[in-house]
Tab-separated table of C-alpha atoms in Angstrom:
chain	number	residue	atom	x	y	z
A	1	UNK	CA	14.373	-69.773	7.501
A	2	UNK	CA	13.608	-68.615	4.118
A	3	UNK	CA	10.354	-69.509	2.437
A	4	UNK	CA	10.875	-72.476	0.183
A	5	UNK	CA	11.112	-71.595	-3.473
A	6	UNK	CA	8.708	-74.299	-4.425
A	7	UNK	CA	5.861	-72.410	-2.727
A	8	UNK	CA	6.441	-69.026	-4.348
A	9	UNK	CA	4.192	-68.577	-7.465
A	10	UNK	CA	5.446	-65.749	-9.671
A	11	UNK	CA	2.886	-63.391	-11.111
A	12	UNK	CA	2.152	-63.981	-14.815
A	13	UNK	CA	2.888	-60.442	-15.866
A	14	UNK	CA	6.389	-60.697	-14.512
A	15	UNK	CA	7.127	-63.585	-16.953
A	16	UNK	CA	5.559	-61.563	-19.832
A	17	UNK	CA	7.564	-58.399	-19.006
A	18	UNK	CA	10.841	-60.460	-18.805
A	19	UNK	CA	10.017	-62.087	-22.121
A	20	UNK	CA	9.451	-58.666	-23.798
A	21	UNK	CA	12.736	-57.496	-22.315
A	22	UNK	CA	14.569	-60.534	-23.670
A	23	UNK	CA	13.129	-60.014	-27.143
A	24	UNK	CA	14.046	-56.349	-27.043
A	25	UNK	CA	17.596	-57.199	-26.076
A	26	UNK	CA	17.665	-59.703	-28.993
A	27	UNK	CA	16.516	-57.052	-31.433
A	28	UNK	CA	19.075	-54.604	-29.917
A	29	UNK	CA	21.992	-57.052	-30.274
A	30	UNK	CA	21.120	-57.885	-33.842
A	31	UNK	CA	20.630	-54.193	-34.720
A	32	UNK	CA	24.004	-53.252	-33.099
A	33	UNK	CA	25.789	-55.988	-35.147
A	34	UNK	CA	24.768	-54.124	-38.334
A	35	UNK	CA	27.158	-51.319	-37.523
A	36	UNK	CA	30.895	-51.542	-37.549
A	37	UNK	CA	31.841	-50.331	-34.106
A	38	UNK	CA	35.222	-51.980	-34.053
A	39	UNK	CA	35.907	-53.185	-30.580
A	40	UNK	CA	32.449	-51.958	-29.397
A	41	UNK	CA	30.717	-54.787	-31.314
A	42	UNK	CA	32.247	-57.486	-29.075
A	43	UNK	CA	31.531	-55.502	-25.958
A	44	UNK	CA	27.885	-54.860	-26.896
A	45	UNK	CA	27.197	-58.415	-28.116
A	46	UNK	CA	28.648	-60.084	-25.006
A	47	UNK	CA	27.213	-57.382	-22.604
A	48	UNK	CA	23.682	-57.973	-23.996
A	49	UNK	CA	24.256	-61.785	-23.758
A	50	UNK	CA	25.161	-61.329	-20.050
A	51	UNK	CA	22.085	-59.202	-19.516
A	52	UNK	CA	19.835	-61.767	-21.140
A	53	UNK	CA	21.439	-64.620	-19.097
A	54	UNK	CA	20.862	-62.710	-15.867
A	55	UNK	CA	17.177	-62.152	-16.646
A	56	UNK	CA	16.715	-65.907	-17.470
A	57	UNK	CA	18.632	-67.047	-14.351
A	58	UNK	CA	16.917	-64.667	-11.903
A	59	UNK	CA	13.358	-64.758	-13.157
A	60	UNK	CA	12.752	-67.808	-15.319
A	61	UNK	CA	15.032	-70.145	-13.258
A	62	UNK	CA	13.663	-68.647	-10.064
A	63	UNK	CA	17.035	-68.113	-8.413
A	64	UNK	CA	15.559	-64.843	-7.151
A	65	UNK	CA	13.366	-66.821	-4.795
A	66	UNK	CA	15.726	-69.713	-4.168
A	67	UNK	CA	17.491	-70.662	-0.964
A	68	UNK	CA	20.912	-69.032	-0.155
A	69	UNK	CA	22.586	-72.365	-0.846
A	70	UNK	CA	21.208	-72.420	-4.419
A	71	UNK	CA	22.600	-68.934	-4.826
A	72	UNK	CA	26.019	-70.078	-3.727
A	73	UNK	CA	25.915	-73.055	-6.142
A	74	UNK	CA	24.844	-70.877	-9.054
A	75	UNK	CA	27.372	-68.289	-8.264
A	76	UNK	CA	30.185	-70.898	-7.818
A	77	UNK	CA	29.524	-72.166	-11.388
A	78	UNK	CA	30.181	-68.768	-12.825
A	79	UNK	CA	33.034	-68.005	-10.483
A	80	UNK	CA	34.855	-71.119	-11.677
A	81	UNK	CA	33.975	-70.144	-15.272
A	82	UNK	CA	35.565	-66.792	-14.815
A	83	UNK	CA	38.682	-68.425	-13.338
A	84	UNK	CA	38.820	-70.728	-16.349
A	85	UNK	CA	38.468	-67.955	-18.888
A	86	UNK	CA	40.315	-65.292	-16.993
A	87	UNK	CA	43.462	-67.260	-15.982
A	88	UNK	CA	43.729	-69.000	-19.356
A	89	UNK	CA	43.481	-65.763	-21.299
A	90	UNK	CA	46.005	-64.065	-18.860
A	91	UNK	CA	48.389	-66.896	-19.547
A	92	UNK	CA	48.085	-66.786	-23.330
A	93	UNK	CA	48.109	-62.975	-23.630
A	94	UNK	CA	50.877	-62.641	-21.003
A	95	UNK	CA	53.182	-64.981	-22.795
A	96	UNK	CA	52.468	-63.213	-26.053
A	97	UNK	CA	51.197	-66.260	-27.724
A	98	UNK	CA	47.911	-64.552	-28.460
A	99	UNK	CA	47.919	-60.908	-29.587
A	100	UNK	CA	46.544	-58.453	-26.990
A	101	UNK	CA	43.015	-57.284	-27.418
A	102	UNK	CA	43.737	-54.051	-29.156
A	103	UNK	CA	45.978	-55.563	-31.731
A	104	UNK	CA	43.810	-58.575	-32.341
A	105	UNK	CA	40.678	-56.597	-32.873
A	106	UNK	CA	42.170	-53.891	-35.086
A	107	UNK	CA	43.035	-56.684	-37.498
A	108	UNK	CA	39.305	-56.917	-38.211
A	109	UNK	CA	39.690	-54.144	-40.757
A	110	UNK	CA	39.771	-55.707	-44.246
A	111	UNK	CA	43.155	-54.272	-45.266
A	112	UNK	CA	44.944	-56.341	-42.614
A	113	UNK	CA	44.883	-59.969	-43.446
A	114	UNK	CA	43.225	-61.474	-46.527
A	115	UNK	CA	39.567	-62.279	-46.310
A	116	UNK	CA	38.411	-64.541	-49.027
A	117	UNK	CA	35.541	-63.445	-51.212
A	118	UNK	CA	32.467	-64.987	-49.693
A	119	UNK	CA	29.571	-66.436	-51.582
A	120	UNK	CA	26.315	-64.516	-51.181
A	121	UNK	CA	23.603	-65.991	-48.943
A	122	UNK	CA	20.486	-67.430	-50.468
B	1	UNK	CA	10.851	-101.459	11.520
B	2	UNK	CA	7.088	-101.321	11.157
B	3	UNK	CA	6.966	-97.687	12.440
B	4	UNK	CA	9.135	-96.205	9.723
B	5	UNK	CA	7.235	-98.100	7.120
B	6	UNK	CA	3.992	-96.633	8.362
B	7	UNK	CA	5.467	-93.176	8.175
B	8	UNK	CA	6.637	-93.801	4.543
B	9	UNK	CA	3.202	-95.061	3.493
B	10	UNK	CA	1.511	-92.185	5.114
B	11	UNK	CA	3.408	-89.672	3.038
B	12	UNK	CA	4.606	-91.046	-0.227
B	13	UNK	CA	5.518	-87.518	-1.458
B	14	UNK	CA	8.460	-87.149	0.900
B	15	UNK	CA	11.334	-89.610	0.736
B	16	UNK	CA	12.299	-90.979	4.171
B	17	UNK	CA	15.606	-89.099	4.259
B	18	UNK	CA	13.903	-85.636	4.254
B	19	UNK	CA	12.154	-83.913	7.136
B	20	UNK	CA	9.444	-82.388	5.054
B	21	UNK	CA	8.399	-81.537	1.434
B	22	UNK	CA	10.110	-78.099	1.519
B	23	UNK	CA	13.443	-79.661	2.434
B	24	UNK	CA	13.069	-82.222	-0.341
B	25	UNK	CA	12.175	-79.533	-2.886
B	26	UNK	CA	15.146	-77.465	-1.957
B	27	UNK	CA	17.357	-80.493	-2.250
B	28	UNK	CA	15.992	-81.219	-5.705
B	29	UNK	CA	16.700	-77.673	-6.831
B	30	UNK	CA	20.203	-77.769	-5.312
B	31	UNK	CA	21.070	-81.035	-6.996
B	32	UNK	CA	20.000	-79.698	-10.384
B	33	UNK	CA	22.164	-76.558	-9.850
B	34	UNK	CA	25.112	-78.709	-8.994
B	35	UNK	CA	24.656	-80.532	-12.304
B	36	UNK	CA	24.178	-77.261	-14.191
B	37	UNK	CA	27.454	-76.024	-12.604
B	38	UNK	CA	29.322	-78.943	-14.338
B	39	UNK	CA	27.498	-78.071	-17.518
B	40	UNK	CA	28.642	-74.438	-17.326
B	41	UNK	CA	32.241	-75.574	-17.140
B	42	UNK	CA	31.736	-78.174	-19.827
B	43	UNK	CA	30.538	-75.511	-22.296
B	44	UNK	CA	33.070	-73.028	-20.722
B	45	UNK	CA	35.954	-75.151	-21.721
B	46	UNK	CA	34.935	-75.092	-25.363
B	47	UNK	CA	34.183	-71.329	-25.240
B	48	UNK	CA	37.663	-70.804	-23.794
B	49	UNK	CA	39.335	-72.714	-26.669
B	50	UNK	CA	37.129	-70.794	-29.109
B	51	UNK	CA	38.213	-67.424	-27.680
B	52	UNK	CA	41.958	-68.235	-27.768
B	53	UNK	CA	41.835	-69.389	-31.419
B	54	UNK	CA	39.689	-66.469	-32.313
B	55	UNK	CA	42.538	-64.186	-31.192
B	56	UNK	CA	45.201	-66.358	-32.876
B	57	UNK	CA	43.502	-66.923	-36.202
B	58	UNK	CA	41.371	-63.824	-36.433
B	59	UNK	CA	41.162	-63.778	-40.319
B	60	UNK	CA	39.876	-67.300	-40.482
B	61	UNK	CA	37.394	-66.762	-37.643
B	62	UNK	CA	36.189	-63.601	-39.276
B	63	UNK	CA	35.554	-65.354	-42.644
B	64	UNK	CA	33.801	-68.268	-40.914
B	65	UNK	CA	31.568	-65.978	-38.938
B	66	UNK	CA	30.501	-64.172	-42.114
B	67	UNK	CA	29.419	-67.492	-43.610
B	68	UNK	CA	27.608	-68.586	-40.496
B	69	UNK	CA	25.725	-65.312	-40.358
B	70	UNK	CA	24.921	-65.261	-44.056
B	71	UNK	CA	22.154	-67.849	-43.945
B	72	UNK	CA	19.009	-65.823	-43.631
B	73	UNK	CA	15.239	-66.097	-43.618
B	74	UNK	CA	13.378	-62.965	-44.559
B	75	UNK	CA	16.580	-60.981	-44.345
B	76	UNK	CA	17.300	-61.958	-40.708
B	77	UNK	CA	20.040	-64.418	-39.829
B	78	UNK	CA	18.920	-67.910	-38.866
B	79	UNK	CA	20.799	-67.536	-35.613
B	80	UNK	CA	18.627	-64.568	-34.611
B	81	UNK	CA	15.476	-66.492	-35.462
B	82	UNK	CA	16.678	-69.428	-33.387
B	83	UNK	CA	17.440	-67.160	-30.437
B	84	UNK	CA	13.835	-65.840	-30.652
B	85	UNK	CA	12.456	-69.362	-30.823
B	86	UNK	CA	14.478	-70.477	-27.765
B	87	UNK	CA	13.642	-67.378	-25.733
B	88	UNK	CA	9.915	-67.978	-26.566
B	89	UNK	CA	10.234	-71.590	-25.436
B	90	UNK	CA	11.858	-70.431	-22.147
B	91	UNK	CA	8.639	-68.377	-21.598
B	92	UNK	CA	6.397	-71.356	-22.282
B	93	UNK	CA	8.545	-73.436	-19.864
B	94	UNK	CA	8.252	-70.785	-17.191
B	95	UNK	CA	4.430	-70.725	-17.661
B	96	UNK	CA	4.305	-74.522	-17.549
B	97	UNK	CA	6.138	-74.609	-14.275
B	98	UNK	CA	3.825	-72.057	-12.828
B	99	UNK	CA	0.779	-73.995	-14.076
B	100	UNK	CA	2.144	-77.188	-12.533
B	101	UNK	CA	2.605	-75.367	-9.198
B	102	UNK	CA	-1.041	-74.155	-9.092
B	103	UNK	CA	-2.524	-77.217	-10.636
B	104	UNK	CA	-3.709	-75.837	-14.021
B	105	UNK	CA	-3.526	-79.116	-15.957
B	106	UNK	CA	-4.713	-77.743	-19.285
B	107	UNK	CA	-2.370	-74.817	-19.334
B	108	UNK	CA	0.481	-77.233	-18.277
B	109	UNK	CA	-0.361	-79.538	-21.204
B	110	UNK	CA	-0.522	-76.660	-23.749
B	111	UNK	CA	2.694	-75.158	-22.575
B	112	UNK	CA	4.587	-78.467	-22.575
B	113	UNK	CA	3.314	-79.132	-26.118
B	114	UNK	CA	4.293	-75.556	-27.124
B	115	UNK	CA	7.771	-76.009	-25.689
B	116	UNK	CA	8.205	-79.222	-27.628
B	117	UNK	CA	7.133	-77.665	-30.839
B	118	UNK	CA	9.426	-74.624	-30.354
B	119	UNK	CA	12.309	-76.907	-29.511
B	120	UNK	CA	11.722	-78.978	-32.682
B	121	UNK	CA	11.462	-75.681	-34.695
B	122	UNK	CA	14.953	-74.724	-33.337
B	123	UNK	CA	16.395	-78.089	-34.452
B	124	UNK	CA	14.638	-77.745	-37.862
B	125	UNK	CA	16.252	-74.334	-38.518
B	126	UNK	CA	19.604	-75.679	-37.256
B	127	UNK	CA	19.276	-78.676	-39.595
B	128	UNK	CA	18.563	-76.300	-42.576
B	129	UNK	CA	21.711	-74.352	-41.578
B	130	UNK	CA	23.814	-77.434	-41.415
B	131	UNK	CA	22.563	-78.557	-44.840
B	132	UNK	CA	23.340	-75.106	-46.263
B	133	UNK	CA	26.842	-75.283	-44.766
B	134	UNK	CA	27.274	-78.848	-46.131
B	135	UNK	CA	26.617	-77.648	-49.608
B	136	UNK	CA	28.893	-74.600	-49.067
B	137	UNK	CA	31.590	-77.184	-48.585
B	138	UNK	CA	32.682	-76.245	-45.073
B	139	UNK	CA	31.663	-79.344	-43.042
B	140	UNK	CA	34.904	-80.859	-41.595
B	141	UNK	CA	35.598	-84.433	-42.677
B	142	UNK	CA	32.531	-84.626	-44.893
B	143	UNK	CA	32.384	-81.708	-47.344
B	144	UNK	CA	35.261	-79.543	-46.223
B	145	UNK	CA	37.083	-77.979	-49.155
B	146	UNK	CA	35.418	-80.072	-51.762
B	147	UNK	CA	37.456	-79.273	-54.905
B	148	UNK	CA	34.367	-77.680	-56.544
B	149	UNK	CA	33.558	-75.338	-53.740
B	150	UNK	CA	34.095	-71.627	-54.184
B	151	UNK	CA	35.575	-71.247	-50.733
B	152	UNK	CA	38.144	-73.889	-51.424
B	153	UNK	CA	39.300	-72.017	-54.553
B	154	UNK	CA	39.361	-68.643	-52.662
B	155	UNK	CA	41.440	-70.097	-49.861
B	156	UNK	CA	43.830	-71.783	-52.325
B	157	UNK	CA	44.253	-68.394	-54.054
B	158	UNK	CA	44.853	-66.753	-50.680
B	159	UNK	CA	47.484	-69.275	-49.863
B	160	UNK	CA	49.378	-68.501	-53.106
B	161	UNK	CA	48.585	-64.819	-53.056
B	162	UNK	CA	50.860	-61.902	-52.229
B	163	UNK	CA	49.989	-62.197	-48.525
B	164	UNK	CA	51.163	-65.876	-48.496
B	165	UNK	CA	48.983	-67.376	-45.872
B	166	UNK	CA	49.422	-71.077	-46.415
B	167	UNK	CA	48.111	-71.973	-42.944
B	168	UNK	CA	44.822	-70.150	-43.606
B	169	UNK	CA	43.020	-73.265	-44.802
B	170	UNK	CA	43.927	-75.108	-41.624
B	171	UNK	CA	42.847	-72.182	-39.498
B	172	UNK	CA	39.561	-71.929	-41.395
B	173	UNK	CA	39.071	-75.742	-40.957
B	174	UNK	CA	39.548	-75.307	-37.173
B	175	UNK	CA	36.844	-72.714	-37.016
B	176	UNK	CA	34.358	-75.082	-38.554
B	177	UNK	CA	35.420	-77.815	-36.109
B	178	UNK	CA	34.631	-75.449	-33.256
B	179	UNK	CA	31.370	-74.388	-34.874
B	180	UNK	CA	30.058	-77.855	-35.572
B	181	UNK	CA	31.173	-79.297	-32.294
B	182	UNK	CA	29.797	-76.477	-30.083
B	183	UNK	CA	26.504	-76.092	-31.861
B	184	UNK	CA	26.279	-79.862	-32.196
B	185	UNK	CA	26.713	-80.478	-28.485
B	186	UNK	CA	24.111	-77.786	-27.871
B	187	UNK	CA	21.746	-79.468	-30.355
B	188	UNK	CA	22.304	-82.764	-28.649
B	189	UNK	CA	21.123	-81.059	-25.347
B	190	UNK	CA	18.071	-79.890	-27.238
B	191	UNK	CA	17.345	-83.446	-28.436
B	192	UNK	CA	17.615	-84.679	-24.809
B	193	UNK	CA	15.359	-81.872	-23.724
B	194	UNK	CA	12.685	-82.810	-26.344
B	195	UNK	CA	12.832	-86.388	-24.925
B	196	UNK	CA	12.323	-85.061	-21.364
B	197	UNK	CA	9.524	-82.806	-22.373
B	198	UNK	CA	7.670	-85.605	-24.235
B	199	UNK	CA	8.000	-87.656	-21.005
B	200	UNK	CA	6.620	-84.716	-18.912
B	201	UNK	CA	3.736	-84.325	-21.315
B	202	UNK	CA	2.733	-87.986	-20.979
B	203	UNK	CA	3.066	-87.673	-17.201
B	204	UNK	CA	0.937	-84.532	-17.081
B	205	UNK	CA	-1.560	-86.158	-19.454
B	206	UNK	CA	-1.846	-89.145	-17.020
B	207	UNK	CA	-2.460	-86.630	-14.159
B	208	UNK	CA	0.750	-87.518	-12.302
B	209	UNK	CA	1.417	-83.938	-11.193
B	210	UNK	CA	-0.246	-82.092	-8.357
B	211	UNK	CA	0.621	-78.682	-6.747
B	212	UNK	CA	2.503	-80.709	-4.104
B	213	UNK	CA	4.166	-82.959	-6.555
B	214	UNK	CA	5.367	-80.708	-9.355
B	215	UNK	CA	9.168	-80.749	-8.915
B	216	UNK	CA	9.839	-82.901	-12.000
B	217	UNK	CA	8.448	-80.107	-14.081
B	218	UNK	CA	10.434	-77.486	-12.207
B	219	UNK	CA	13.682	-79.401	-12.540
B	220	UNK	CA	13.246	-80.195	-16.229
B	221	UNK	CA	12.343	-76.551	-16.633
B	222	UNK	CA	15.803	-75.570	-15.141
B	223	UNK	CA	17.446	-77.855	-17.664
B	224	UNK	CA	15.588	-76.277	-20.526
B	225	UNK	CA	16.418	-72.702	-19.357
B	226	UNK	CA	20.029	-73.691	-19.113
B	227	UNK	CA	20.133	-74.963	-22.679
B	228	UNK	CA	18.609	-71.599	-23.659
B	229	UNK	CA	21.356	-69.830	-21.669
B	230	UNK	CA	24.076	-71.719	-23.544
B	231	UNK	CA	22.565	-70.571	-26.853
B	232	UNK	CA	22.322	-66.969	-25.583
B	233	UNK	CA	26.221	-67.106	-25.529
B	234	UNK	CA	26.713	-69.224	-28.648
B	235	UNK	CA	24.649	-66.885	-30.770
B	236	UNK	CA	26.859	-63.711	-30.319
B	237	UNK	CA	30.074	-65.806	-30.410
B	238	UNK	CA	29.420	-67.476	-33.758
B	239	UNK	CA	26.959	-65.142	-35.525
B	240	UNK	CA	27.489	-61.550	-34.262
B	241	UNK	CA	31.105	-61.108	-33.141
B	242	UNK	CA	33.257	-60.491	-36.166
């Protein structure tokens, strides 16, 4: 029998370290978005989002100390999400309705497709 | 059954269907995760639609994302500020849950109040963004493509231009529907969260929580962290990925 999660009191420094890591990841993702890395931008932005999500789920939401059954429920949510996204995208890309990743992302260069002149921010 | 009534009165913490407090607490956590699972798929469906149309209408999505990310405070995009605000509020929630567990009432009250203020700050920044976007003329159904707006003129030129992209205006409009719907549903969750945390603050102020009876704080904390998680994904999708 696992120790009930409600008894476990996390040490304060763990929360602070996780917070510093999250803020560092935030600064990292904003900094990376300043550079044009082509396809790399998407990979870095979403990779960092997944890393942040894992830190929040495991430490702030205490899944680390939760019962096995809670692990299964949490994992099931993301398994179903991956089925939703994975199978839908496979269908759209496979039928050629949506351009494949390489083609779609190359179109980000300004010469392909017209990008309206945008007003400057305040 | 006088016997079962006696048992119930002896231990008001544990509902009669549970063996003990640990089992009840685990059931509380599990029930919340079941709900959060449905929320993951609720937002997942919208993210899925967003990803498909991003591939299909890349030019419109790219232009939209530039406008979203263009609203800045001190040179940093408002989305990045809001991510920082929400991550900080997740820290205060985590400390609040810990304080409730070990019975630190003052810390709990301060952290609940801090969370509330940070949540309100998030909504304030979001409201400023929406106002900015309203005056840019991109709000679907209300201010979208106001004849005076610059974007409207640009898109009209694009539609007649050498590239001939007459559908671009519709694609651009779709981006803004996704943007306002997804961030709006997220903001709605924030508003619900503020209500819940105001309720928790009053409960804590009235000394309703003890180390044995702290699960309300823990469960509402899970909700708050989840709303933070959703934003962690909305931020790169709308602001960073171009």
